[in-house]
mmCIF file of C-alpha atoms in Angstrom:
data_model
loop_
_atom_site.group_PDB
_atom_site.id
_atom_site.type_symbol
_atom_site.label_atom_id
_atom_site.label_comp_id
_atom_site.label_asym_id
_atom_site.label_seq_id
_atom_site.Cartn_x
_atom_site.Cartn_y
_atom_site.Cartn_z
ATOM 1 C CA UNK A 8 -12.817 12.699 -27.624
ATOM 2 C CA UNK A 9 -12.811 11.762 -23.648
ATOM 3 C CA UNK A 10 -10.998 8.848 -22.948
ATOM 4 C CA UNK A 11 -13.477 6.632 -21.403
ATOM 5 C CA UNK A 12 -11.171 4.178 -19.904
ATOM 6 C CA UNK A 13 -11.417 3.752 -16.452
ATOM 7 C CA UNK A 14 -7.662 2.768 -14.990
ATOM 8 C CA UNK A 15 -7.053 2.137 -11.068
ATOM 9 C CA UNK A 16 -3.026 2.311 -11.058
ATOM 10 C CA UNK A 17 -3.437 5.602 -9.302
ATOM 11 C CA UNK A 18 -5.129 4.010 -6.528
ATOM 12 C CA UNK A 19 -2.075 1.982 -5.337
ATOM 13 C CA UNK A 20 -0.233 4.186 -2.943
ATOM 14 C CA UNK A 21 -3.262 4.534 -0.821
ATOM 15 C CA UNK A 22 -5.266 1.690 -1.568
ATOM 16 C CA UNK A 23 -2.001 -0.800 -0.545
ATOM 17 C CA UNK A 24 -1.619 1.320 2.766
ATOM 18 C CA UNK A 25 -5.010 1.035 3.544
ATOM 19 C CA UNK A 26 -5.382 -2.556 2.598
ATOM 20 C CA UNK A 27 -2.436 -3.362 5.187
ATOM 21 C CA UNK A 28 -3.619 -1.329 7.959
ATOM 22 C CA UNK A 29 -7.002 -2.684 8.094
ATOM 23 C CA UNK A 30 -5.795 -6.312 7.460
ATOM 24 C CA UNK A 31 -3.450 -6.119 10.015
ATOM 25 C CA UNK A 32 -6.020 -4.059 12.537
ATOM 26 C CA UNK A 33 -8.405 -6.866 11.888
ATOM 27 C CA UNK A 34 -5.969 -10.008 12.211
ATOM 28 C CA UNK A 35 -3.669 -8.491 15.470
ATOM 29 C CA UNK A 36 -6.198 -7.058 17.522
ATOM 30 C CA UNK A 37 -8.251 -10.647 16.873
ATOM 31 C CA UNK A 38 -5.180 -12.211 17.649
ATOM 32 C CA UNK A 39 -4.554 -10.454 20.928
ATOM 33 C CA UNK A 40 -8.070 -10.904 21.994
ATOM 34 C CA UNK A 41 -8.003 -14.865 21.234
ATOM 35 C CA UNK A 42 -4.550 -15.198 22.883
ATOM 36 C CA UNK A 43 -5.848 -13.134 26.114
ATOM 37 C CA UNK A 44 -9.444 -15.058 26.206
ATOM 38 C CA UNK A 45 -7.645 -18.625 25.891
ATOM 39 C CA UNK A 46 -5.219 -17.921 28.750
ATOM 40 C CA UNK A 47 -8.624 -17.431 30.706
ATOM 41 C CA UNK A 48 -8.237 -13.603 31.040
ATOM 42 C CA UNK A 49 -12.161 -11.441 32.016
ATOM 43 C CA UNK A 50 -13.811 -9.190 29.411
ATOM 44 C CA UNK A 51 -12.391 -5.962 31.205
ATOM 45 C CA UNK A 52 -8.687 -7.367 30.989
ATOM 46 C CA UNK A 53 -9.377 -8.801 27.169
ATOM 47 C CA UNK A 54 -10.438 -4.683 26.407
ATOM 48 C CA UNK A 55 -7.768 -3.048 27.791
ATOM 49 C CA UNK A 56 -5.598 -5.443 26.172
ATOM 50 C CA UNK A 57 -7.351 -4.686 22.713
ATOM 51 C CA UNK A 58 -7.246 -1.511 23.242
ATOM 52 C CA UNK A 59 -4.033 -1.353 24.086
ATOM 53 C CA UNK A 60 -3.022 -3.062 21.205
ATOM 54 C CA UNK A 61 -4.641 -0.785 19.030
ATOM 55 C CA UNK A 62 -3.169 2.345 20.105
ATOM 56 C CA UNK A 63 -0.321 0.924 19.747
ATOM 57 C CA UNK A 64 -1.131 -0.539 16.294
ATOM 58 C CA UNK A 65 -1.927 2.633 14.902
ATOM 59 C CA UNK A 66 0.805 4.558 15.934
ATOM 60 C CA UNK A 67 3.446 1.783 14.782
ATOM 61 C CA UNK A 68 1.394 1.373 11.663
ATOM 62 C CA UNK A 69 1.422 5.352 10.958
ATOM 63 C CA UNK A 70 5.409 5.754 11.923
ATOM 64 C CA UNK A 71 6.291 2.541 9.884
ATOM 65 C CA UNK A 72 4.748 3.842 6.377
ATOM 66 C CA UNK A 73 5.649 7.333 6.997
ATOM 67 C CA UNK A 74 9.865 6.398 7.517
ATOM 68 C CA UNK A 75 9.815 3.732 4.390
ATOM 69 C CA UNK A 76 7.503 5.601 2.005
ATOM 70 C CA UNK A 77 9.280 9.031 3.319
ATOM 71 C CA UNK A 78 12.655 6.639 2.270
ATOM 72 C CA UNK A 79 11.403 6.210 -1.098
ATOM 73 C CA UNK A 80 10.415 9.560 -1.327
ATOM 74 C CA UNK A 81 14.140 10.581 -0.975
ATOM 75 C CA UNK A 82 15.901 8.380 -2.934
ATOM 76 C CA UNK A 83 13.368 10.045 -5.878
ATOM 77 C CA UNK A 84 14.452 13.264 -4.995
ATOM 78 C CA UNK A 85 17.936 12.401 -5.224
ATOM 79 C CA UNK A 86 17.789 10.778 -8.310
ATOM 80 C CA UNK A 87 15.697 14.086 -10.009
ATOM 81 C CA UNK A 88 18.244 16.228 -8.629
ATOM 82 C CA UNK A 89 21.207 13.976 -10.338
ATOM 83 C CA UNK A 90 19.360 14.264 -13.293
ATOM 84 C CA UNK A 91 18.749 17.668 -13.179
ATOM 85 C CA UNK A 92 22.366 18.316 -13.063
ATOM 86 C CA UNK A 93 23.031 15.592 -15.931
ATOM 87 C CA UNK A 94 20.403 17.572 -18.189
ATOM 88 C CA UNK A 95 21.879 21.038 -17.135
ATOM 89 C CA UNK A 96 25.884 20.009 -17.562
ATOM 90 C CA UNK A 97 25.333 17.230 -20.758
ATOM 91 C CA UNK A 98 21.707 18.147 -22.853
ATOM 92 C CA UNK A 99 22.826 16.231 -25.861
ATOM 93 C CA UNK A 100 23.581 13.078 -24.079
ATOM 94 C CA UNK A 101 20.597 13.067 -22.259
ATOM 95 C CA UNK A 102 18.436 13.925 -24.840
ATOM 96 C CA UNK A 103 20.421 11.040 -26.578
ATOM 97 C CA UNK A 104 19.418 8.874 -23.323
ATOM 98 C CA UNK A 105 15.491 9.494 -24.363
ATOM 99 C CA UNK A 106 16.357 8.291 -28.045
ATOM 100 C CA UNK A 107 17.292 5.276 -26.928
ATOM 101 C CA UNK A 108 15.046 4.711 -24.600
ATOM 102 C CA UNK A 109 11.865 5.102 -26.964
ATOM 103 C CA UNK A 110 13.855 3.323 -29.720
ATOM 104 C CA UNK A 111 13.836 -0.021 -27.182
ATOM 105 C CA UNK A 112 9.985 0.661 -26.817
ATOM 106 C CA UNK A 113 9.804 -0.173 -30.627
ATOM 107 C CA UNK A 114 10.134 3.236 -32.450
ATOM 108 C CA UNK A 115 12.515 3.702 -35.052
ATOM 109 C CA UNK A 116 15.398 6.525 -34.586
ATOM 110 C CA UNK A 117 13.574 9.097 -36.756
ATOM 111 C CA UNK A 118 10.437 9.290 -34.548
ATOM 112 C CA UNK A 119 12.023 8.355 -31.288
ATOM 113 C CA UNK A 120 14.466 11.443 -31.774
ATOM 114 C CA UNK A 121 11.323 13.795 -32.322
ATOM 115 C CA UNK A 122 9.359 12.332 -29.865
ATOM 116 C CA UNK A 123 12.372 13.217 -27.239
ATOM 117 C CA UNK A 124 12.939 16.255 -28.584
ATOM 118 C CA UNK A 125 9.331 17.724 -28.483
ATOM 119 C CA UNK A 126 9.491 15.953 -24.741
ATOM 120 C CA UNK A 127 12.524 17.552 -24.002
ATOM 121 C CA UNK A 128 10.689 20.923 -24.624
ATOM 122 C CA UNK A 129 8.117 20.548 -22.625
ATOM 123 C CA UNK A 130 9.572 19.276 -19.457
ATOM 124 C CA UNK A 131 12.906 17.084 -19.668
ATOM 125 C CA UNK A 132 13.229 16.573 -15.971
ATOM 126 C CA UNK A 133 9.255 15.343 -16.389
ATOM 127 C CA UNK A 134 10.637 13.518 -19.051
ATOM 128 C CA UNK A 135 13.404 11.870 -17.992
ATOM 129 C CA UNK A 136 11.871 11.054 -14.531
ATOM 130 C CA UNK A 137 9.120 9.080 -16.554
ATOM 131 C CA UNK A 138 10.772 7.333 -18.771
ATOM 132 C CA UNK A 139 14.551 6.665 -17.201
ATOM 133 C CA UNK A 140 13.914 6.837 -13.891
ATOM 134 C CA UNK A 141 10.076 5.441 -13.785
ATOM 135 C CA UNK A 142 8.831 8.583 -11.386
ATOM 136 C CA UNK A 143 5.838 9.853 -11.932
ATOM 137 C CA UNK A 144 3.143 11.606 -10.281
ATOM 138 C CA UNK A 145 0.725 8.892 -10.075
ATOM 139 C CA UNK A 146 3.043 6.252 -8.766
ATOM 140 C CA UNK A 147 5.350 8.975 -6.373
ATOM 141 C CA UNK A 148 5.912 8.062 -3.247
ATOM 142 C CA UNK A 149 3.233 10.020 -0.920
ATOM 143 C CA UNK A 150 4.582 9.725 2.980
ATOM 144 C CA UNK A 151 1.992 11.621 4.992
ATOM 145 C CA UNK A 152 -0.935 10.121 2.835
ATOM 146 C CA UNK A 153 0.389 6.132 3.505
ATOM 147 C CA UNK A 154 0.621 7.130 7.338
ATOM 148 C CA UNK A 155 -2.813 8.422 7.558
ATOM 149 C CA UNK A 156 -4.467 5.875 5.846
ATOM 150 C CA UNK A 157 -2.499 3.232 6.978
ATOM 151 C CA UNK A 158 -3.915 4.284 10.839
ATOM 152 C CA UNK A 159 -6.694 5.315 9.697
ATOM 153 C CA UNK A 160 -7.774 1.936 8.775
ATOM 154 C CA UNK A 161 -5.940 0.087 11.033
ATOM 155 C CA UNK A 162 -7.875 1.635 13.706
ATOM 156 C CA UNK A 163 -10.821 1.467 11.800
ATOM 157 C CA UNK A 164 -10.149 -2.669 11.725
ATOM 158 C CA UNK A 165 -9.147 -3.230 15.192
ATOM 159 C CA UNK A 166 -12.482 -1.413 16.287
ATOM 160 C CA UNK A 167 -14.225 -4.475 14.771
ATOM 161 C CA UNK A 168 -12.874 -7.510 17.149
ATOM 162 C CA UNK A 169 -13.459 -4.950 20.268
ATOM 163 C CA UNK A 170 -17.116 -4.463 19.115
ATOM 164 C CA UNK A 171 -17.731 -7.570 19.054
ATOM 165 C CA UNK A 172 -16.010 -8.545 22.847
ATOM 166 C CA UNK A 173 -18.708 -5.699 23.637
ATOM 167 C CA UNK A 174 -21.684 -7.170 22.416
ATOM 168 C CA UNK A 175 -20.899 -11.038 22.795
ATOM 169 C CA UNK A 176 -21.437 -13.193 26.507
ATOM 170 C CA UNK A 177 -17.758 -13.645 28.162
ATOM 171 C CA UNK A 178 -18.603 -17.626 27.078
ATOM 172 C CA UNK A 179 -18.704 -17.088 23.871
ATOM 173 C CA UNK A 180 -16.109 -14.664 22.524
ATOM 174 C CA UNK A 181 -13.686 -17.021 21.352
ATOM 175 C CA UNK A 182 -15.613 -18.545 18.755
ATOM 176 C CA UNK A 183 -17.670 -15.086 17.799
ATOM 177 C CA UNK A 184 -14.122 -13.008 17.530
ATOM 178 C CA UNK A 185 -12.956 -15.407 15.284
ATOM 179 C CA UNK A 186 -16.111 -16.269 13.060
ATOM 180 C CA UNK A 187 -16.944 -12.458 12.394
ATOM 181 C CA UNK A 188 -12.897 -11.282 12.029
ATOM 182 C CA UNK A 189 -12.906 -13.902 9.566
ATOM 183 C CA UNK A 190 -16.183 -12.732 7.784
ATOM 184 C CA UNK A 191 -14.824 -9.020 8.239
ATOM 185 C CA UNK A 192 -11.123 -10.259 6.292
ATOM 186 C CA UNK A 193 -13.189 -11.302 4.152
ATOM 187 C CA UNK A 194 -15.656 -8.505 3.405
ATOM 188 C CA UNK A 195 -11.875 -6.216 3.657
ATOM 189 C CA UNK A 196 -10.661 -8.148 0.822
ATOM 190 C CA UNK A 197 -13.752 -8.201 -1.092
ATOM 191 C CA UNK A 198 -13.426 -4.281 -1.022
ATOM 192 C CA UNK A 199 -9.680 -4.451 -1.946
ATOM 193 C CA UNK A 200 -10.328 -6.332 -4.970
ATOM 194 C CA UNK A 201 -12.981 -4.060 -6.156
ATOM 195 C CA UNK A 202 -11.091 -0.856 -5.503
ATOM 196 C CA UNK A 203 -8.184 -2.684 -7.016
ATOM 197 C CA UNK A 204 -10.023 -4.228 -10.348
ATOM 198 C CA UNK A 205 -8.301 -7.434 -9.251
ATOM 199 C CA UNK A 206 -9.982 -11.026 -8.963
ATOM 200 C CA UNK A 207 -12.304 -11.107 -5.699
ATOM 201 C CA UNK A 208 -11.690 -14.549 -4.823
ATOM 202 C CA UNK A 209 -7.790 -14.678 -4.565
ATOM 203 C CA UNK A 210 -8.202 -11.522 -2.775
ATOM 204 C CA UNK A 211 -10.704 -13.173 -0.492
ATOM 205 C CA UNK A 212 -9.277 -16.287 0.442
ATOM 206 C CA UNK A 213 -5.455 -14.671 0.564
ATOM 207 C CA UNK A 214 -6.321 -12.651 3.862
ATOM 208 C CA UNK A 215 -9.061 -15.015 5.499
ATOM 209 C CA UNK A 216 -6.010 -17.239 5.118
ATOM 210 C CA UNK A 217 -3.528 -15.555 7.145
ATOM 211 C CA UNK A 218 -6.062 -14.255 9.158
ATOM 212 C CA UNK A 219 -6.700 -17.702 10.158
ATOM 213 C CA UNK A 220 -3.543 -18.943 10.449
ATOM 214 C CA UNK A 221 -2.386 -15.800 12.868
ATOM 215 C CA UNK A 222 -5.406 -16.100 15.178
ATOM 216 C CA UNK A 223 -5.267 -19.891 15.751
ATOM 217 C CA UNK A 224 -1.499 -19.583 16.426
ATOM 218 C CA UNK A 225 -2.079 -17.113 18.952
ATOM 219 C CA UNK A 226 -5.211 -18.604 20.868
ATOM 220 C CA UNK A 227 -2.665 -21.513 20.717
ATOM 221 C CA UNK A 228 -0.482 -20.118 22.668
ATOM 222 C CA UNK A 229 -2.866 -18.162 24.888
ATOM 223 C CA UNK A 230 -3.949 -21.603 26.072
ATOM 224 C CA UNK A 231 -1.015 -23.531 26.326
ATOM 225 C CA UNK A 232 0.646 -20.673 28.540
ATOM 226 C CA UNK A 233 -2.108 -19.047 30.178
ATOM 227 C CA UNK A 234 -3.251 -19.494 33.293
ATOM 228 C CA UNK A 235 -7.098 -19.074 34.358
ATOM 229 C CA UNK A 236 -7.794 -15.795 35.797
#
């Protein structure tokens, strides 16, 4: 019989790194435009600044999840190789290790000592990895895949505010930056929560918050600094 569930969990190393790059492609670039119009800055100045900003995005966005999630990708091979060594230098003990381990899940010594040993057989280190050490293929840290997606989409997000200081009158970009970033968080979080099988409206109004919060902040301070051009 198929197993006809479908589960999302294996969508979270990619779906989290694409999630943040758009967000914050979306809510900096936004930000940076806002900031630049309120200090009284042209439309070519306000693009190169955007743009600007997300080159730069990208590239910090892409470096950043590479280094951490390459970081968590090491300290998992570290602790496989320990416990390769552990199963190679003490098998009873570690086999002991998965005994207990399924016995604190609720089975009782008989079956948990089978179950371990039939594991044991068919891949300790898989084993052990799983269940001690909570690695596993679905949830291992993927470095190159987080960087790509995470500028992938952060790109992808910043494009949006630039569009729109394309297509909109000089006099009105303030107001039409912020109205359709907001709509876009939105529609970005809408998509999350779907992917994710999480509730739509948290999702929603969790990033059209801070998406609101960072651009008024920064057209804030774009005015009280700025300086007509």
């Amino acid at each position: 019989m198929r197993h006809g569930e479908r589960h999302r969990t294996h969508r979270t190393g990619w779906l989290r790194a694409a999630v943040l790059g758009a967000n914050d492609g979306i809510v900096s670039t936004a930000s940076l435009v806002l900031g630049v119009a309120a200090a009284g800055a042209g439309t070519r100045a306000i693009l190169v600044a955007g743009v600007a900003g997300l080159v730069a995005g990208a590239m910090s966005m892409a470096a950043g999840e590479y280094v951490s999630v390459s970081s968590q990708a090491d300290t998992e091979r570290a602790d496989l190789d320990r416990e390769r060594k552990e199963l190679a230098a003490n098998p009873e003990e570690e086999h002991e290790e998965l005994v207990s381990i399924y016995m604190q899940r609720g089975l009782d010594r008989e079956l948990a000592t089978r179950v371990a040993t039939r594991l044991t057989a068919h891949d300790a280190l898989g084993a052990h990895g799983r269940d001690e050490l909570g690695i596993s293929d679905t949830l291992a840290a993927k470095p190159v895949q987080a960087a790509l997606a995470s500028a992938g989409t952060f790109a992808a997000g910043a494009a949006l505010p630039l569009l729109m200081v394309l297509v909109l009158p000089q006099a009105g970009v303030m107001w039409g930056v912020a109205g359709s970033s907001l709509l876009f968080l939105a529609l970005l979080g809408l998509v999350a929560a779907r992917a994710g099988g999480s509730p739509v409206a948290a999702s929603v109004l969790r990033v059209a918050f801070w998406g609101t919060l960072a651009m008024g902040m920064t057209a804030a301070v774009g005015a009280l600094f700025g300086v007509s051009a």
